[in-house]
Amino acid sequence: MSARGLGGRVAVVGVGFSELPRRSERPVGMLAVDAISAALDDAGLPVSDVDGLVTYPETPVFGSPNIDGVDVVSVHFIARILGLTSTLRWHVQVDNLIPNGFIEAVNAVASGAAETCVVYRTMHNPAGSYNAFTSDRAPGVQQFTAPFGLHRGYQYYGAAYARYMHQYGATREHMASLIVQNRANARHNPHAYFRDKPLTAQEYLESRMLADPVCLLDCDLPVDGAAALVLTSAERAKDLRNPPALVAGYSQYVGGKVSPMSSQLSFGPPLRHIEQEARVVGDLLWRNTGLTPADVTAAQLYDGYSFFVYWWLEALGFCGTGEAYEFIQDGRIALDGALPVNTFGGQLAEGRLHGIGHLAEAVLQAAGRAGPRQVARRGATLAAVGPLNNGSAVVAFTGAG
């Protein structure tokens, strides 16, 4: 969507979270209701105003039973629980990460298909070993990897990270700066699981190794919980409770332009493909919005794994290729730094919500509602969500002032 096509006509007016424990005693369907109710209350809108609903319901856990309201939460479940089945004008469930669902909602509001749209994401952390490959069959390309223990995301992308370190000279000591800063930011986030658990560089370096060079603290934290956002027109937002965050524009990457196979290789995409494909998303964002990296005052960069932040910084032009590990040093990404990054603690500290936490924080920063996390310099904020080579997207926001 170009700046000319969107023009700040869509606003985010409400943000809401459920509790985010490691495992909740309540079903995640009710946690989703909590988050949506909190977002509507934040916006000062009744549930009866909701005429659009969107989510990405898939659970990332192998062997999930996919029981609606138990480990996934569909729009149909929410519509029934909230009494919206006869009043919804528009709804959709996307199949690739929450930012794409958010973009669907933006377009629905911009086109008039919906006036008040709720976007939510719910995550479930089942008991037992998270994301263990429990099937006795390994179909397709999995036959070449799963029987040998290669089936996890940190393995899938970890090889590219190892290549990055070898090629550019990054070390785990460099990464410690990001991990420690995330925890420091989480102190100011009431929703963060690790809000009261600061971390030292040494503790990070001593963390249990999973697949060299990826350790436990390089991985985001599985939780039970949900977050939700309320979207409406910028014109209507003028009469609502909170200063809005206006959607300046977005970019998406769906694969195929650079290397059609890179998102299908079961052993993970090569670093060069990630770098090439990431530039497509970054370049497109600036063309679509008319913004530049210099306009951005805070960046919420997806950290499903810590090293994704490196690749997003480089893809978006905040630094050159192979320079991110040096860029994050010396307080540059702190709350009072030149480019605050993951001001809420990221998924590494808040909990794994597949990127909707990044969108929520970008909204709060743009609207000037981030409280003690609020960055001093006002301007554009952005949320970059996804692993950069498949289904990733970036959304930029500006304040209404």
CSV table of C-alpha atoms in Angstrom, one decimal:
chain,number,residue,atom,x,y,z
A,1,MET,CA,0.0,0.0,0.0
A,2,SER,CA,1.5,3.3,-1.0
A,3,ALA,CA,1.4,6.5,1.0
A,4,ARG,CA,-0.8,8.0,-1.7
A,5,GLY,CA,-3.2,5.1,-1.5
A,6,LEU,CA,-3.4,4.9,2.3
A,7,GLY,CA,-2.6,8.5,3.4
A,8,GLY,CA,-3.0,7.9,7.1
A,9,ARG,CA,-6.7,7.1,6.7
A,10,VAL,CA,-6.6,4.1,9.0
A,11,ALA,CA,-5.9,4.4,12.8
A,12,VAL,CA,-5.2,2.0,15.6
A,13,VAL,CA,-7.2,3.2,18.6
A,14,GLY,CA,-7.1,0.3,21.1
A,15,VAL,CA,-4.5,-2.1,22.5
A,16,GLY,CA,-5.2,-5.0,24.8
A,17,PHE,CA,-3.4,-8.0,26.4
A,18,SER,CA,-4.5,-11.0,28.4
A,19,GLU,CA,-2.2,-12.4,31.1
A,20,LEU,CA,0.9,-13.9,29.6
A,21,PRO,CA,2.0,-16.8,31.9
A,22,ARG,CA,4.0,-19.8,30.8
A,23,ARG,CA,0.9,-21.9,31.2
A,24,SER,CA,-2.5,-20.6,32.1
A,25,GLU,CA,-5.1,-22.5,34.1
A,26,ARG,CA,-7.7,-20.9,31.8
A,27,PRO,CA,-8.3,-22.0,28.2
A,28,VAL,CA,-6.7,-19.8,25.6
A,29,GLY,CA,-10.1,-19.0,24.1
A,30,MET,CA,-10.9,-17.1,27.2
A,31,LEU,CA,-7.5,-15.4,27.1
A,32,ALA,CA,-8.3,-14.2,23.6
A,33,VAL,CA,-11.6,-12.8,24.9
A,34,ASP,CA,-9.7,-11.0,27.7
A,35,ALA,CA,-7.3,-9.4,25.2
A,36,ILE,CA,-10.1,-8.3,22.8
A,37,SER,CA,-12.2,-6.9,25.7
A,38,ALA,CA,-9.2,-5.0,27.0
A,39,ALA,CA,-8.5,-3.5,23.6
A,40,LEU,CA,-12.1,-2.4,23.1
A,41,ASP,CA,-12.1,-0.9,26.6
A,42,ASP,CA,-8.9,0.9,25.8
A,43,ALA,CA,-10.5,2.4,22.7
A,44,GLY,CA,-13.7,3.3,24.6
A,45,LEU,CA,-15.8,1.2,22.2
A,46,PRO,CA,-18.5,-1.4,22.9
A,47,VAL,CA,-18.2,-4.9,21.5
A,48,SER,CA,-21.4,-4.2,19.5
A,49,ASP,CA,-19.4,-1.8,17.3
A,50,VAL,CA,-17.1,-4.6,16.0
A,51,ASP,CA,-17.9,-5.4,12.4
A,52,GLY,CA,-14.6,-6.8,11.3
A,53,LEU,CA,-12.5,-9.6,12.8
A,54,VAL,CA,-9.2,-11.1,11.8
A,55,THR,CA,-6.6,-13.5,13.2
A,56,TYR,CA,-3.9,-16.0,12.3
A,57,PRO,CA,-5.1,-19.0,14.2
A,58,GLU,CA,-2.4,-21.6,13.5
A,59,THR,CA,-0.5,-23.2,16.4
A,60,PRO,CA,3.2,-23.7,15.8
A,61,VAL,CA,3.4,-26.9,17.8
A,62,PHE,CA,3.9,-30.2,16.2
A,63,GLY,CA,1.1,-32.7,16.8
A,64,SER,CA,-1.4,-30.0,18.0
A,65,PRO,CA,-5.0,-31.3,18.2
A,66,ASN,CA,-6.3,-27.9,16.8
A,67,ILE,CA,-9.3,-27.7,19.2
A,68,ASP,CA,-11.0,-24.4,18.8
A,69,GLY,CA,-10.8,-22.4,22.0
A,70,VAL,CA,-8.3,-24.8,23.5
A,71,ASP,CA,-5.1,-24.5,21.5
A,72,VAL,CA,-6.3,-22.4,18.6
A,73,VAL,CA,-8.9,-19.6,18.6
A,74,SER,CA,-10.7,-19.0,15.3
A,75,VAL,CA,-12.8,-15.9,14.3
A,76,HIS,CA,-15.8,-18.2,14.5
A,77,PHE,CA,-15.1,-19.0,18.2
A,78,ILE,CA,-14.7,-15.3,19.0
A,79,ALA,CA,-17.8,-14.3,17.0
A,80,ARG,CA,-19.9,-16.9,18.9
A,81,ILE,CA,-18.5,-15.9,22.4
A,82,LEU,CA,-18.9,-12.2,21.8
A,83,GLY,CA,-22.3,-12.4,20.1
A,84,LEU,CA,-21.1,-11.1,16.7
A,85,THR,CA,-22.3,-13.9,14.4
A,86,SER,CA,-25.1,-11.9,12.9
A,87,THR,CA,-23.4,-8.4,12.9
A,88,LEU,CA,-20.0,-9.0,11.4
A,89,ARG,CA,-19.6,-7.4,8.0
A,90,TRP,CA,-16.1,-8.8,7.3
A,91,HIS,CA,-13.8,-11.4,8.7
A,92,VAL,CA,-10.8,-13.4,7.6
A,93,GLN,CA,-8.2,-15.9,8.9
A,94,VAL,CA,-4.8,-15.6,7.4
A,95,ASP,CA,-2.3,-18.5,7.0
A,96,ASN,CA,1.0,-16.8,7.4
A,97,LEU,CA,1.8,-14.7,10.5
A,98,ILE,CA,-0.2,-11.9,12.2
A,99,PRO,CA,1.2,-8.9,10.3
A,100,ASN,CA,-0.5,-10.1,7.2
A,101,GLY,CA,-3.8,-10.3,9.1
A,102,PHE,CA,-3.2,-6.8,10.3
A,103,ILE,CA,-2.7,-5.6,6.8
A,104,GLU,CA,-5.9,-7.3,5.7
A,105,ALA,CA,-7.7,-5.3,8.5
A,106,VAL,CA,-6.1,-2.1,7.3
A,107,ASN,CA,-7.3,-2.6,3.8
A,108,ALA,CA,-10.8,-3.6,5.1
A,109,VAL,CA,-11.1,-0.3,7.0
A,110,ALA,CA,-9.6,1.8,4.2
A,111,SER,CA,-12.0,0.3,1.7
A,112,GLY,CA,-15.1,0.6,3.9
A,113,ALA,CA,-15.6,-3.2,4.2
A,114,ALA,CA,-15.4,-2.8,8.0
A,115,GLU,CA,-15.7,0.3,10.3
A,116,THR,CA,-14.3,-1.2,13.5
A,117,CYS,CA,-12.0,-4.1,13.1
A,118,VAL,CA,-10.3,-6.2,15.7
A,119,VAL,CA,-7.0,-8.1,15.0
A,120,TYR,CA,-5.9,-10.6,17.6
A,121,ARG,CA,-3.4,-13.4,18.0
A,122,THR,CA,-3.6,-16.2,20.6
A,123,MET,CA,-0.7,-18.5,21.5
A,124,HIS,CA,-0.8,-21.8,23.4
A,125,ASN,CA,2.1,-23.3,25.3
A,126,PRO,CA,1.2,-27.0,25.8
A,127,ALA,CA,2.6,-29.1,28.6
A,128,GLY,CA,5.7,-31.2,27.8
A,129,SER,CA,8.5,-30.6,25.5
A,130,TYR,CA,7.6,-27.6,23.4
A,131,ASN,CA,7.4,-28.2,19.6
A,132,ALA,CA,8.8,-31.8,19.9
A,133,PHE,CA,8.4,-33.8,16.7
A,134,THR,CA,6.1,-36.5,18.0
A,135,SER,CA,4.9,-38.1,14.8
A,136,ASP,CA,6.0,-41.6,13.7
A,137,ARG,CA,5.9,-40.4,10.1
A,138,ALA,CA,8.1,-37.8,8.3
A,139,PRO,CA,6.5,-37.1,5.0
A,140,GLY,CA,7.9,-35.2,2.1
A,141,VAL,CA,11.2,-33.3,2.7
A,142,GLN,CA,10.9,-34.0,6.4
A,143,GLN,CA,12.1,-37.6,5.7
A,144,PHE,CA,15.5,-36.2,5.2
A,145,THR,CA,15.7,-34.1,8.4
A,146,ALA,CA,13.2,-35.1,11.1
A,147,PRO,CA,14.6,-38.6,11.7
A,148,PHE,CA,18.0,-37.1,12.4
A,149,GLY,CA,16.7,-34.5,14.8
A,150,LEU,CA,16.6,-31.5,12.5
A,151,HIS,CA,13.1,-30.0,12.8
A,152,ARG,CA,13.3,-26.9,15.0
A,153,GLY,CA,13.3,-23.3,14.0
A,154,TYR,CA,16.6,-22.6,15.8
A,155,GLN,CA,18.2,-25.3,13.7
A,156,TYR,CA,16.4,-24.1,10.5
A,157,TYR,CA,17.7,-20.6,10.8
A,158,GLY,CA,20.7,-21.2,13.0
A,159,ALA,CA,22.8,-22.4,10.2
A,160,ALA,CA,22.4,-19.0,8.4
A,161,TYR,CA,23.2,-17.2,11.7
A,162,ALA,CA,26.4,-19.3,12.0
A,163,ARG,CA,27.3,-18.3,8.4
A,164,TYR,CA,26.6,-14.6,9.3
A,165,MET,CA,29.0,-14.8,12.3
A,166,HIS,CA,31.7,-16.5,10.2
A,167,GLN,CA,31.3,-14.1,7.2
A,168,TYR,CA,31.2,-10.8,9.1
A,169,GLY,CA,33.0,-11.5,12.4
A,170,ALA,CA,30.1,-11.3,14.8
A,171,THR,CA,30.4,-13.1,18.1
A,172,ARG,CA,28.1,-14.2,20.9
A,173,GLU,CA,29.5,-11.4,23.0
A,174,HIS,CA,28.1,-8.9,20.5
A,175,MET,CA,24.7,-10.5,20.7
A,176,ALA,CA,24.8,-10.2,24.5
A,177,SER,CA,24.2,-6.4,24.1
A,178,LEU,CA,20.8,-7.1,22.5
A,179,ILE,CA,19.7,-9.7,25.0
A,180,VAL,CA,20.6,-7.6,28.0
A,181,GLN,CA,18.9,-4.5,26.5
A,182,ASN,CA,15.7,-6.4,25.8
A,183,ARG,CA,15.5,-7.5,29.5
A,184,ALA,CA,16.2,-3.9,30.6
A,185,ASN,CA,13.3,-2.7,28.4
A,186,ALA,CA,11.0,-5.4,29.8
A,187,ARG,CA,11.3,-3.8,33.2
A,188,HIS,CA,8.9,-1.1,32.0
A,189,ASN,CA,6.4,-3.5,30.4
A,190,PRO,CA,3.7,-4.7,32.7
A,191,HIS,CA,2.8,-7.6,30.3
A,192,ALA,CA,6.4,-9.0,30.0
A,193,TYR,CA,7.0,-12.4,31.5
A,194,PHE,CA,10.6,-11.4,32.3
A,195,ARG,CA,9.7,-7.9,33.6
A,196,ASP,CA,11.3,-8.5,37.0
A,197,LYS,CA,14.2,-10.7,35.8
A,198,PRO,CA,17.1,-8.6,34.6
A,199,LEU,CA,19.9,-10.4,32.8
A,200,THR,CA,23.7,-10.0,32.6
A,201,ALA,CA,25.9,-10.6,29.6
A,202,GLN,CA,27.6,-13.4,31.4
A,203,GLU,CA,24.3,-15.1,32.2
A,204,TYR,CA,23.5,-15.0,28.5
A,205,LEU,CA,26.9,-16.4,27.5
A,206,GLU,CA,26.5,-19.2,29.9
A,207,SER,CA,23.0,-20.1,28.8
A,208,ARG,CA,22.4,-23.7,27.6
A,209,MET,CA,23.5,-24.3,24.0
A,210,LEU,CA,20.8,-25.8,21.8
A,211,ALA,CA,22.5,-25.9,18.4
A,212,ASP,CA,25.7,-23.9,18.2
A,213,PRO,CA,25.7,-20.9,18.0
A,214,VAL,CA,22.0,-20.7,19.2
A,215,CYS,CA,21.5,-20.9,22.9
A,216,LEU,CA,18.3,-21.0,24.9
A,217,LEU,CA,18.2,-17.3,25.5
A,218,ASP,CA,18.4,-16.6,21.7
A,219,CYS,CA,14.9,-18.1,21.5
A,220,ASP,CA,11.6,-16.3,22.2
A,221,LEU,CA,9.6,-17.5,25.2
A,222,PRO,CA,6.5,-19.7,24.7
A,223,VAL,CA,3.5,-18.5,26.7
A,224,ASP,CA,-0.2,-18.9,27.0
A,225,GLY,CA,-1.9,-15.6,26.1
A,226,ALA,CA,-3.2,-13.2,23.5
A,227,ALA,CA,-3.1,-9.6,22.4
A,228,ALA,CA,-5.5,-7.5,20.3
A,229,LEU,CA,-5.7,-4.3,18.3
A,230,VAL,CA,-8.7,-2.2,17.3
A,231,LEU,CA,-8.6,-0.4,14.0
A,232,THR,CA,-11.0,2.2,12.6
A,233,SER,CA,-10.9,5.2,10.3
A,234,ALA,CA,-8.7,8.2,11.2
A,235,GLU,CA,-11.7,10.4,10.9
A,236,ARG,CA,-13.7,8.4,13.5
A,237,ALA,CA,-10.6,8.1,15.7
A,238,LYS,CA,-10.7,11.9,16.3
A,239,ASP,CA,-13.8,11.4,18.6
A,240,LEU,CA,-12.4,8.4,20.6
A,241,ARG,CA,-10.6,8.2,23.9
A,242,ASN,CA,-7.0,7.9,22.9
A,243,PRO,CA,-4.7,9.7,20.5
A,244,PRO,CA,-4.5,7.3,17.5
A,245,ALA,CA,-1.6,5.8,15.7
A,246,LEU,CA,-2.0,6.3,12.0
A,247,VAL,CA,-0.9,3.6,9.5
A,248,ALA,CA,1.6,5.2,7.2
A,249,GLY,CA,2.0,2.2,5.0
A,250,TYR,CA,3.4,-1.3,4.8
A,251,SER,CA,5.4,-3.8,2.8
A,252,GLN,CA,5.2,-7.6,2.5
A,253,TYR,CA,7.3,-10.4,1.1
A,254,VAL,CA,5.6,-13.6,0.0
A,255,GLY,CA,8.6,-15.4,-1.6
A,256,GLY,CA,9.5,-16.2,-5.1
A,257,LYS,CA,11.0,-13.0,-6.4
A,258,VAL,CA,14.6,-13.9,-5.5
A,259,SER,CA,14.7,-17.5,-4.7
A,260,PRO,CA,11.5,-19.6,-5.0
A,261,MET,CA,12.9,-22.5,-3.2
A,262,SER,CA,14.5,-20.7,-0.2
A,263,SER,CA,11.3,-20.9,1.9
A,264,GLN,CA,10.8,-24.6,1.1
A,265,LEU,CA,14.2,-26.0,1.9
A,266,SER,CA,13.7,-28.1,5.0
A,267,PHE,CA,17.3,-27.5,6.2
A,268,GLY,CA,16.8,-23.8,6.1
A,269,PRO,CA,17.4,-20.9,3.7
A,270,PRO,CA,21.0,-19.8,2.9
A,271,LEU,CA,22.1,-16.5,4.4
A,272,ARG,CA,22.5,-14.9,0.9
A,273,HIS,CA,18.8,-15.6,0.2
A,274,ILE,CA,17.7,-14.2,3.5
A,275,GLU,CA,19.7,-11.0,2.8
A,276,GLN,CA,18.4,-10.6,-0.8
A,277,GLU,CA,14.8,-11.3,0.1
A,278,ALA,CA,14.9,-9.0,3.2
A,279,ARG,CA,16.0,-6.1,1.0
A,280,VAL,CA,12.9,-6.5,-1.0
A,281,VAL,CA,10.7,-5.9,2.1
A,282,GLY,CA,12.9,-3.0,3.3
A,283,ASP,CA,13.1,-1.2,0.0
A,284,LEU,CA,9.4,-1.6,-0.6
A,285,LEU,CA,8.5,0.0,2.7
A,286,TRP,CA,10.3,3.2,2.0
A,287,ARG,CA,8.9,3.5,-1.5
A,288,ASN,CA,5.3,2.8,-0.2
A,289,THR,CA,5.4,5.2,2.7
A,290,GLY,CA,7.7,8.0,1.5
A,291,LEU,CA,9.6,7.7,4.8
A,292,THR,CA,13.3,7.0,5.3
A,293,PRO,CA,15.2,5.2,8.0
A,294,ALA,CA,16.1,8.6,9.5
A,295,ASP,CA,12.4,9.3,10.1
A,296,VAL,CA,12.1,6.3,12.5
A,297,THR,CA,12.3,7.0,16.2
A,298,ALA,CA,11.7,3.4,17.4
A,299,ALA,CA,11.9,0.0,15.7
A,300,GLN,CA,10.1,-3.1,16.9
A,301,LEU,CA,12.0,-5.9,15.1
A,302,TYR,CA,10.8,-9.5,15.2
A,303,ASP,CA,12.9,-11.6,17.5
A,304,GLY,CA,11.5,-15.1,17.3
A,305,TYR,CA,15.2,-15.7,17.4
A,306,SER,CA,17.6,-13.0,18.5
A,307,PHE,CA,19.6,-12.9,15.2
A,308,PHE,CA,16.5,-11.9,13.2
A,309,VAL,CA,17.0,-8.4,14.7
A,310,TYR,CA,20.4,-8.2,12.9
A,311,TRP,CA,18.8,-9.1,9.5
A,312,TRP,CA,16.0,-6.6,10.0
A,313,LEU,CA,18.3,-3.8,10.9
A,314,GLU,CA,20.3,-4.4,7.7
A,315,ALA,CA,17.2,-5.0,5.5
A,316,LEU,CA,15.6,-1.7,6.6
A,317,GLY,CA,18.7,0.3,5.9
A,318,PHE,CA,19.5,1.3,9.5
A,319,CYS,CA,23.0,-0.1,8.9
A,320,GLY,CA,24.9,-1.9,6.1
A,321,THR,CA,24.9,-5.6,5.4
A,322,GLY,CA,27.0,-7.4,8.0
A,323,GLU,CA,27.2,-4.3,10.3
A,324,ALA,CA,24.2,-4.9,12.6
A,325,TYR,CA,26.2,-6.7,15.3
A,326,GLU,CA,28.4,-3.5,15.7
A,327,PHE,CA,25.4,-1.2,15.2
A,328,ILE,CA,23.7,-2.4,18.4
A,329,GLN,CA,26.7,-1.7,20.7
A,330,ASP,CA,27.4,1.2,23.0
A,331,GLY,CA,23.7,2.0,23.9
A,332,ARG,CA,22.6,2.8,20.3
A,333,ILE,CA,19.4,0.7,20.7
A,334,ALA,CA,18.6,1.6,24.3
A,335,LEU,CA,15.5,3.6,25.1
A,336,ASP,CA,17.5,6.8,25.1
A,337,GLY,CA,19.7,5.7,22.1
A,338,ALA,CA,19.8,6.8,18.5
A,339,LEU,CA,17.5,4.0,17.5
A,340,PRO,CA,15.6,2.3,20.3
A,341,VAL,CA,14.9,-1.3,19.4
A,342,ASN,CA,12.2,-3.5,20.9
A,343,THR,CA,11.3,-1.0,23.6
A,344,PHE,CA,8.9,-3.5,25.2
A,345,GLY,CA,11.5,-6.2,25.6
A,346,GLY,CA,10.6,-8.1,22.4
A,347,GLN,CA,9.3,-11.7,22.3
A,348,LEU,CA,12.5,-12.7,24.0
A,349,ALA,CA,11.3,-11.0,27.2
A,350,GLU,CA,7.6,-10.4,26.8
A,351,GLY,CA,6.6,-13.7,25.4
A,352,ARG,CA,5.9,-15.3,22.1
A,353,LEU,CA,2.9,-13.7,20.4
A,354,HIS,CA,4.0,-14.1,16.8
A,355,GLY,CA,4.6,-10.4,16.2
A,356,ILE,CA,1.4,-8.8,17.5
A,357,GLY,CA,3.3,-7.5,20.5
A,358,HIS,CA,5.7,-5.7,18.2
A,359,LEU,CA,2.7,-4.1,16.4
A,360,ALA,CA,1.2,-3.1,19.7
A,361,GLU,CA,4.4,-1.5,20.9
A,362,ALA,CA,4.8,0.4,17.6
A,363,VAL,CA,1.3,1.7,18.0
A,364,LEU,CA,1.8,2.8,21.6
A,365,GLN,CA,5.1,4.6,20.7
A,366,ALA,CA,3.5,6.4,17.7
A,367,ALA,CA,0.6,7.5,19.8
A,368,GLY,CA,2.8,8.7,22.7
A,369,ARG,CA,1.2,6.1,25.0
A,370,ALA,CA,4.1,3.9,25.9
A,371,GLY,CA,4.5,5.3,29.5
A,372,PRO,CA,7.9,4.8,31.0
A,373,ARG,CA,9.1,3.2,27.7
A,374,GLN,CA,8.1,6.2,25.6
A,375,VAL,CA,11.0,7.4,23.5
A,376,ALA,CA,11.7,11.1,23.7
A,377,ARG,CA,12.0,11.9,20.0
A,378,ARG,CA,8.7,11.7,18.2
A,379,GLY,CA,8.3,10.6,14.6
A,380,ALA,CA,7.5,7.4,12.8
A,381,THR,CA,7.7,4.0,14.4
A,382,LEU,CA,7.6,0.6,12.8
A,383,ALA,CA,7.0,-3.1,13.4
A,384,ALA,CA,8.9,-5.6,11.3
A,385,VAL,CA,7.5,-9.1,11.8
A,386,GLY,CA,8.5,-12.5,10.5
A,387,PRO,CA,11.7,-14.4,9.7
A,388,LEU,CA,12.4,-12.3,6.6
A,389,ASN,CA,12.2,-15.0,4.0
A,390,ASN,CA,8.6,-16.1,4.1
A,391,GLY,CA,5.5,-14.1,4.8
A,392,SER,CA,7.4,-11.3,6.6
A,393,ALA,CA,5.9,-7.8,6.7
A,394,VAL,CA,6.7,-4.3,8.0
A,395,VAL,CA,4.1,-1.7,9.1
A,396,ALA,CA,4.9,1.9,9.8
A,397,PHE,CA,3.0,4.2,12.0
A,398,THR,CA,2.9,8.0,12.7
A,399,GLY,CA,1.2,10.1,15.3
A,400,ALA,CA,-1.8,12.2,14.6
A,401,GLY,CA,-0.1,15.5,15.7
